[in-house]
C-alpha cells in the first residue's frame, strides 16, 4: 500500500515512478550497461525504485544496505553476511540457483554457510570481495542468469573501507562479464567523489544514471488522497494542503505522515514533531563526525534564514568571539553541500531537516 513505510517491492505500490522504472528496467536488461547509479535526495524513493524494478524483472540480486555508517572491516563484513543470507532466503525456492550459490560460497576461504545463513570471517582469513564477486559471476555463467549487486546509500562507504569496496567493484567491472552493479546514493557530492574523482578506484568507468525527484504539488495531493482512500480514512482538504505545503514533495515524509495519520490516528502537530525529532537525530549523527561546533552554529544560522556570505561569516565570528578566515566558512558550507544537506543557494534540501536544524 502507498502508506507502507518499508521500501516498496511491487509496482502497484510504487507511485509516480513510471519514467524512472522504465529507464532502470532498460538499463538492467541492457547487456552493455555494467554500472548504474540511482541518485536523488533523501527520501525520494531510490530504494523503493531499485527493489521494485528488480523484483518485477525477476532478476536475482544481492542487496547490500549501508544506510548504517560502516566504520570498521568487521562492520562491513557483518553487512555483507546479512546481504548474502537475505539473498539465499529470497531465492530458497529456486533450488538450482540456491544450490549453485551455496556450493560456490562454501568453497571460498572464510565463508561459512549453514542452511540459508551466511557468515563471513572478517579477520586475517577473510574472503576478498573480488573472490565473492567472482563466484557470483561464475554461477551466473553456469546457470545462464545475470546477477545484480546493489550497494544502497553508497556514500556511507568512505576511507580505506571505501577504497577496498570500490576497488573490488572496479575489478569486477573490468574482468567479470556476468554481473552488474547498481549504486544508489543521496549525498551528491560524496557520490560524485566516488565516481568522478581521479583518485577513486571507479574513476573512468562508464555508468548510466537514474534520478529520483520530488513530487509536484499536484502529485503530492494525489498521493495522499489515494493513500487515504486505500485505508478508508477521510482527512480534511485543508489539512492535506498544509501537509503538502510543509513537506515540499518529499515522498518519504508524505508516506510517514500518511502512515502516522491513518494507522496511529495521530494529530498533525505530533506527527510533525516526531518527524523533526527523527531528522534532528540524523543531523546529530552527522555532527558527531565533525570535531568543530561551528557546523552546528552554521546550520542554525542557515535555518534561521541567514544565507548572505558576509552576514553568515560575521554571525559565526560573533559566536567565536574572534575573526575567522573565509576558508573556515567555505569548508563548512562545502561539507554541507557534499552531503546534500544544503544546495548551492545555501537552502536546505529537505524542509523537515531545516526545521530540525533550528532546534540544534
Short mmCIF file of C-alpha atoms in Angstrom, two decimals:
data_model
loop_
_atom_site.label_atom_id
_atom_site.label_comp_id
_atom_site.label_asym_id
_atom_site.label_seq_id
_atom_site.Cartn_x
_atom_site.Cartn_y
_atom_site.Cartn_z
CA UNK A 1 0.00 0.00 0.00
CA UNK A 2 1.12 3.57 -0.61
CA UNK A 3 1.48 4.39 3.10
CA UNK A 4 3.63 1.35 3.90
CA UNK A 5 6.79 2.86 5.37
CA UNK A 6 9.01 -0.04 4.29
CA UNK A 7 10.70 0.22 0.86
CA UNK A 8 8.27 -0.78 -1.86
CA UNK A 9 8.85 -4.02 -3.77
CA UNK A 10 5.77 -4.17 -6.06
CA UNK A 11 4.99 -1.88 -8.96
CA UNK A 12 1.39 -1.49 -7.76
CA UNK A 13 2.73 0.26 -4.65
CA UNK A 14 5.22 2.50 -6.48
CA UNK A 15 3.65 5.91 -7.01
CA UNK A 16 4.55 8.14 -9.98
CA UNK A 17 7.80 6.41 -10.99
CA UNK A 18 6.78 5.30 -14.48
CA UNK A 19 9.62 7.06 -16.28
CA UNK A 20 12.28 6.07 -13.75
CA UNK A 21 11.01 2.48 -13.66
CA UNK A 22 11.12 2.19 -17.44
CA UNK A 23 14.62 3.64 -17.67
CA UNK A 24 16.03 1.47 -14.90
CA UNK A 25 14.40 -1.62 -16.45
CA UNK A 26 16.02 -0.88 -19.80
CA UNK A 27 19.44 -0.37 -18.23
CA UNK A 28 19.25 -3.60 -16.22
CA UNK A 29 18.29 -5.54 -19.36
CA UNK A 30 20.99 -3.86 -21.47
CA UNK A 31 23.97 -6.23 -21.67
CA UNK A 32 26.35 -3.31 -22.34
CA UNK A 33 25.47 -1.46 -19.13
CA UNK A 34 27.73 -2.59 -16.29
CA UNK A 35 27.27 0.16 -13.71
CA UNK A 36 24.03 2.01 -12.89
CA UNK A 37 23.83 4.94 -10.49
CA UNK A 38 20.47 5.79 -8.90
CA UNK A 39 20.73 9.15 -7.21
CA UNK A 40 18.39 11.64 -5.62
CA UNK A 41 17.78 13.49 -2.38
CA UNK A 42 16.97 11.60 0.81
CA UNK A 43 13.51 10.07 0.98
CA UNK A 44 12.75 10.48 -2.72
CA UNK A 45 12.20 6.75 -3.29
CA UNK A 46 15.55 5.42 -4.55
CA UNK A 47 15.47 2.16 -2.61
CA UNK A 48 11.83 1.50 -3.49
CA UNK A 49 12.56 2.14 -7.16
CA UNK A 50 15.52 -0.24 -7.23
CA UNK A 51 13.85 -3.08 -5.30
CA UNK A 52 10.58 -2.83 -7.23
CA UNK A 53 12.31 -2.85 -10.60
CA UNK A 54 14.49 -5.85 -9.77
CA UNK A 55 11.57 -7.81 -8.32
CA UNK A 56 9.30 -7.02 -11.26
CA UNK A 57 12.01 -8.11 -13.71
CA UNK A 58 12.75 -11.25 -11.71
CA UNK A 59 16.47 -10.55 -11.71
CA UNK A 60 18.43 -12.19 -8.86
CA UNK A 61 20.16 -9.54 -6.76
CA UNK A 62 22.27 -9.11 -3.66
CA UNK A 63 21.19 -6.03 -1.71
CA UNK A 64 23.98 -4.52 0.37
CA UNK A 65 22.44 -1.99 2.75
CA UNK A 66 24.97 0.51 4.08
CA UNK A 67 22.49 3.09 5.35
CA UNK A 68 24.10 2.45 8.70
CA UNK A 69 27.56 4.04 8.81
CA UNK A 70 30.19 1.30 8.39
CA UNK A 71 33.38 2.30 10.21
CA UNK A 72 35.25 -0.99 10.54
CA UNK A 73 36.02 -4.07 8.49
CA UNK A 74 34.04 -6.11 11.00
CA UNK A 75 31.02 -3.87 10.38
CA UNK A 76 31.44 -4.17 6.63
CA UNK A 77 31.61 -7.98 6.72
CA UNK A 78 28.61 -8.18 9.02
CA UNK A 79 26.64 -6.13 6.48
CA UNK A 80 27.84 -8.45 3.71
CA UNK A 81 26.89 -11.54 5.76
CA UNK A 82 23.34 -10.20 6.17
CA UNK A 83 23.12 -9.36 2.47
CA UNK A 84 24.17 -12.86 1.40
CA UNK A 85 21.86 -14.52 3.95
CA UNK A 86 18.94 -12.41 2.70
CA UNK A 87 19.84 -13.44 -0.85
CA UNK A 88 19.69 -17.16 0.00
CA UNK A 89 16.36 -16.76 1.81
CA UNK A 90 14.91 -14.76 -1.06
CA UNK A 91 15.69 -17.47 -3.62
CA UNK A 92 15.24 -20.53 -1.41
CA UNK A 93 12.54 -21.89 -3.73
CA UNK A 94 14.77 -21.69 -6.81
CA UNK A 95 16.64 -24.85 -5.93
CA UNK A 96 19.09 -24.98 -8.83
CA UNK A 97 20.14 -21.37 -8.28
CA UNK A 98 20.26 -21.77 -4.50
CA UNK A 99 22.36 -24.93 -4.60
CA UNK A 100 24.79 -23.41 -7.10
CA UNK A 101 25.35 -20.33 -4.94
CA UNK A 102 25.71 -22.34 -1.72
CA UNK A 103 28.26 -24.63 -3.37
CA UNK A 104 30.20 -21.67 -4.75
CA UNK A 105 30.22 -19.74 -1.45
CA UNK A 106 31.13 -22.81 0.59
CA UNK A 107 34.33 -23.17 -1.40
CA UNK A 108 35.56 -19.66 -0.54
CA UNK A 109 38.01 -19.18 2.30
CA UNK A 110 36.46 -17.53 5.32
CA UNK A 111 32.84 -18.25 4.34
CA UNK A 112 30.54 -20.50 6.36
CA UNK A 113 27.07 -21.45 5.14
CA UNK A 114 24.51 -23.03 7.49
CA UNK A 115 21.23 -23.61 5.68
CA UNK A 116 20.46 -20.14 4.33
CA UNK A 117 22.61 -18.28 6.86
CA UNK A 118 25.96 -16.98 5.64
CA UNK A 119 28.76 -15.88 7.95
CA UNK A 120 31.88 -14.17 6.66
CA UNK A 121 35.08 -14.12 8.67
CA UNK A 122 36.34 -10.56 8.99
CA UNK A 123 39.79 -11.40 10.36
CA UNK A 124 43.03 -12.42 8.72
CA UNK A 125 41.48 -15.25 6.66
CA UNK A 126 38.54 -13.15 5.47
CA UNK A 127 37.28 -13.67 1.91
CA UNK A 128 38.23 -10.96 -0.54
CA UNK A 129 35.34 -9.11 -2.15
CA UNK A 130 36.82 -9.90 -5.54
CA UNK A 131 36.52 -13.62 -4.68
CA UNK A 132 32.86 -13.26 -3.76
CA UNK A 133 32.09 -11.32 -6.92
CA UNK A 134 33.97 -13.90 -8.98
CA UNK A 135 31.89 -16.75 -7.53
CA UNK A 136 28.65 -14.96 -8.37
CA UNK A 137 29.95 -14.30 -11.86
CA UNK A 138 30.78 -17.98 -12.28
CA UNK A 139 27.36 -19.14 -11.08
CA UNK A 140 25.72 -16.58 -13.35
CA UNK A 141 27.58 -18.03 -16.32
CA UNK A 142 26.76 -21.65 -15.41
CA UNK A 143 23.02 -21.17 -14.80
CA UNK A 144 22.54 -18.58 -17.53
CA UNK A 145 21.09 -15.91 -15.25
CA UNK A 146 22.53 -12.42 -14.75
CA UNK A 147 23.11 -11.11 -11.23
CA UNK A 148 22.87 -7.57 -9.89
CA UNK A 149 24.83 -6.35 -6.87
CA UNK A 150 23.09 -3.37 -5.23
CA UNK A 151 25.02 -1.06 -2.89
CA UNK A 152 22.42 1.18 -1.24
CA UNK A 153 23.48 4.60 0.13
CA UNK A 154 26.96 4.04 -1.27
CA UNK A 155 28.33 7.33 0.04
CA UNK A 156 28.50 5.80 3.54
CA UNK A 157 31.47 3.69 2.40
CA UNK A 158 34.42 6.04 2.79
CA UNK A 159 38.06 5.95 3.77
CA UNK A 160 40.11 2.76 3.46
CA UNK A 161 36.99 0.56 3.55
CA UNK A 162 35.53 2.52 0.67
CA UNK A 163 38.71 2.08 -1.34
CA UNK A 164 38.55 -1.67 -0.65
CA UNK A 165 34.95 -1.94 -1.84
CA UNK A 166 35.29 0.32 -4.87
CA UNK A 167 38.50 -1.42 -5.95
CA UNK A 168 36.63 -4.73 -5.93
CA UNK A 169 33.75 -3.21 -7.91
CA UNK A 170 36.22 -1.74 -10.42
CA UNK A 171 37.90 -5.15 -10.80
CA UNK A 172 34.54 -6.82 -11.40
CA UNK A 173 33.61 -4.09 -13.88
CA UNK A 174 36.80 -4.72 -15.86
CA UNK A 175 37.03 -8.52 -15.74
CA UNK A 176 33.67 -10.12 -14.85
CA UNK A 177 31.06 -10.06 -17.57
CA UNK A 178 28.00 -11.64 -15.94
CA UNK A 179 27.26 -9.35 -13.02
CA UNK A 180 26.38 -5.68 -12.95
CA UNK A 181 26.20 -3.14 -10.16
CA UNK A 182 23.60 -0.64 -9.02
CA UNK A 183 24.92 2.08 -6.72
CA UNK A 184 22.41 4.36 -5.03
CA UNK A 185 23.15 7.49 -3.06
CA UNK A 186 21.62 10.67 -1.65
CA UNK A 187 24.71 12.70 -0.80
CA UNK A 188 25.51 14.01 -4.25
CA UNK A 189 28.93 15.48 -3.61
CA UNK A 190 30.19 12.37 -1.84
CA UNK A 191 28.76 10.13 -4.55
CA UNK A 192 30.42 12.25 -7.21
CA UNK A 193 33.77 11.84 -5.43
CA UNK A 194 33.37 8.06 -5.65
CA UNK A 195 32.60 8.08 -9.36
CA UNK A 196 34.46 11.05 -10.82
CA UNK A 197 37.47 11.68 -8.60
CA UNK A 198 40.72 10.71 -10.40
CA UNK A 199 41.93 9.17 -7.14
CA UNK A 200 38.88 6.89 -6.82
CA UNK A 201 39.19 3.25 -7.98
CA UNK A 202 35.98 3.70 -10.02
CA UNK A 203 37.24 6.73 -11.91
CA UNK A 204 36.94 6.36 -15.69
CA UNK A 205 34.29 3.61 -15.63
CA UNK A 206 31.26 4.49 -17.71
CA UNK A 207 27.95 4.49 -15.87
CA UNK A 208 24.29 5.27 -16.56
CA UNK A 209 22.15 7.36 -14.24
CA UNK A 210 18.58 7.28 -13.00
CA UNK A 211 17.50 10.29 -10.94
CA UNK A 212 14.63 10.44 -8.45
CA UNK A 213 12.86 13.76 -7.94
CA UNK A 214 10.40 15.38 -5.56
CA UNK A 215 6.71 15.11 -6.35
CA UNK A 216 4.93 18.14 -7.75
CA UNK A 217 2.27 19.76 -5.59
CA UNK A 218 -0.45 18.15 -7.72
CA UNK A 219 1.15 14.70 -7.44
CA UNK A 220 1.69 15.13 -3.70
CA UNK A 221 -2.02 15.76 -3.19
CA UNK A 222 -2.90 12.81 -5.43
CA UNK A 223 -0.56 10.56 -3.46
CA UNK A 224 -2.16 11.49 -0.14
CA UNK A 225 -5.70 11.24 -1.48
CA UNK A 226 -5.07 7.79 -2.99
CA UNK A 227 -3.28 6.61 0.13
CA UNK A 228 -6.07 7.64 2.48
CA UNK A 229 -8.61 6.14 0.09
CA UNK A 230 -6.77 2.80 0.30
CA UNK A 231 -7.05 2.71 4.08
CA UNK A 232 -10.58 4.20 4.22
CA UNK A 233 -9.68 7.32 6.17
CA UNK A 234 -11.10 10.77 5.44
CA UNK A 235 -8.86 13.79 6.01
CA UNK A 236 -9.87 17.42 5.67
CA UNK A 237 -8.70 19.04 2.42
CA UNK A 238 -7.27 21.97 4.33
CA UNK A 239 -5.02 19.65 6.32
CA UNK A 240 -3.84 17.92 3.14
CA UNK A 241 -2.92 21.27 1.60
CA UNK A 242 -1.00 22.27 4.73
CA UNK A 243 0.92 18.98 4.68
CA UNK A 244 1.79 19.37 1.01
CA UNK A 245 3.00 22.93 1.62
CA UNK A 246 5.22 21.86 4.51
CA UNK A 247 6.67 18.65 3.04
CA UNK A 248 7.51 20.05 -0.39
CA UNK A 249 7.06 16.87 -2.42
CA UNK A 250 9.39 14.59 -0.41
CA UNK A 251 7.58 11.27 -0.80
CA UNK A 252 9.26 9.69 2.21
CA UNK A 253 7.86 12.35 4.54
CA UNK A 254 4.45 12.22 2.82
CA UNK A 255 4.41 8.46 3.45
CA UNK A 256 5.45 8.97 7.07
CA UNK A 257 2.60 11.44 7.58
CA UNK A 258 0.04 9.23 5.83
CA UNK A 259 1.00 6.16 7.86
CA UNK A 260 1.05 8.03 11.18
CA UNK A 261 -2.26 9.77 10.46
CA UNK A 262 -4.16 6.70 9.23
CA UNK A 263 -2.74 3.86 11.32
CA UNK A 264 -1.89 5.72 14.51
CA UNK A 265 -4.78 8.16 14.29
CA UNK A 266 -2.42 10.89 15.45
CA UNK A 267 -2.82 14.63 15.06
CA UNK A 268 -0.81 16.72 12.64
CA UNK A 269 1.28 18.52 15.27
CA UNK A 270 2.57 15.34 16.91
CA UNK A 271 3.40 13.80 13.53
CA UNK A 272 5.48 16.80 12.51
CA UNK A 273 7.21 16.91 15.89
CA UNK A 274 8.21 13.26 15.57
CA UNK A 275 9.45 13.79 12.01
CA UNK A 276 11.54 16.76 13.16
CA UNK A 277 12.98 14.70 16.01
CA UNK A 278 13.93 11.97 13.57
CA UNK A 279 15.61 14.48 11.26
CA UNK A 280 17.41 16.09 14.22
CA UNK A 281 18.79 12.69 15.21
CA UNK A 282 20.18 12.29 11.68
CA UNK A 283 21.80 15.72 11.90
CA UNK A 284 23.30 14.85 15.28
CA UNK A 285 24.83 11.71 13.75
CA UNK A 286 26.34 13.88 11.02
CA UNK A 287 27.69 16.33 13.61
CA UNK A 288 29.26 13.56 15.69
CA UNK A 289 31.75 13.04 12.88
CA UNK A 290 32.73 16.74 12.91
CA UNK A 291 35.04 17.98 15.67
CA UNK A 292 34.18 21.65 15.28
CA UNK A 293 30.99 23.04 16.85
CA UNK A 294 30.95 25.59 14.06
CA UNK A 295 28.90 23.21 11.90
CA UNK A 296 26.08 23.32 14.43
CA UNK A 297 26.17 27.14 14.53
CA UNK A 298 26.16 27.44 10.73
CA UNK A 299 23.24 25.02 10.42
CA UNK A 300 21.21 27.04 12.93
CA UNK A 301 22.06 30.29 11.14
CA UNK A 302 21.07 28.88 7.76
CA UNK A 303 17.82 27.53 9.20
CA UNK A 304 17.01 30.97 10.60
CA UNK A 305 17.34 32.48 7.10
CA UNK A 306 20.92 33.83 7.22
CA UNK A 307 22.34 32.96 3.79
CA UNK A 308 24.33 36.01 2.72
CA UNK A 309 28.04 35.18 2.94
CA UNK A 310 29.19 38.31 4.76
CA UNK A 311 26.43 38.17 7.36
CA UNK A 312 26.92 34.44 7.88
CA UNK A 313 30.65 35.00 8.50
CA UNK A 314 30.00 37.87 10.93
CA UNK A 315 27.48 35.84 12.91
CA UNK A 316 29.94 32.95 13.13
CA UNK A 317 32.66 35.36 14.30
CA UNK A 318 30.27 36.67 16.95
CA UNK A 319 29.86 33.13 18.21
CA UNK A 320 33.63 32.54 18.17
CA UNK A 321 34.44 35.88 19.74
CA UNK A 322 37.27 36.34 17.23
CA UNK A 323 37.81 36.71 13.46
CA UNK A 324 37.75 33.60 11.25
CA UNK A 325 39.16 33.11 7.78
CA UNK A 326 36.99 32.81 4.70
CA UNK A 327 38.39 29.31 4.31
CA UNK A 328 36.79 28.13 7.54
CA UNK A 329 33.29 29.06 6.40
CA UNK A 330 33.96 27.83 2.87
CA UNK A 331 34.94 24.37 4.15
CA UNK A 332 31.86 24.08 6.37
CA UNK A 333 29.47 25.04 3.55
CA UNK A 334 31.26 22.72 1.12
CA UNK A 335 30.81 19.79 3.51
CA UNK A 336 27.10 20.57 3.94
CA UNK A 337 26.70 20.67 0.15
CA UNK A 338 28.71 17.47 -0.32
CA UNK A 339 26.28 15.67 1.97
CA UNK A 340 23.26 17.29 0.26
CA UNK A 341 22.06 18.96 3.44
CA UNK A 342 22.03 22.29 1.58
CA UNK A 343 22.18 23.18 -2.11
CA UNK A 344 24.32 25.69 -3.99
CA UNK A 345 21.98 28.53 -2.95
CA UNK A 346 22.56 27.55 0.71
CA UNK A 347 18.96 26.39 1.03
CA UNK A 348 18.06 23.20 2.88
CA UNK A 349 17.20 20.36 0.51
CA UNK A 350 14.65 18.92 2.97
CA UNK A 351 12.05 21.08 4.76
CA UNK A 352 11.94 18.83 7.82
CA UNK A 353 15.73 18.88 8.15
CA UNK A 354 15.53 22.68 8.09
CA UNK A 355 13.07 22.62 10.98
CA UNK A 356 15.32 20.20 12.84
CA UNK A 357 18.34 22.47 12.33
CA UNK A 358 16.53 25.31 14.09
CA UNK A 359 16.46 23.16 17.23
CA UNK A 360 20.10 22.04 17.29
#
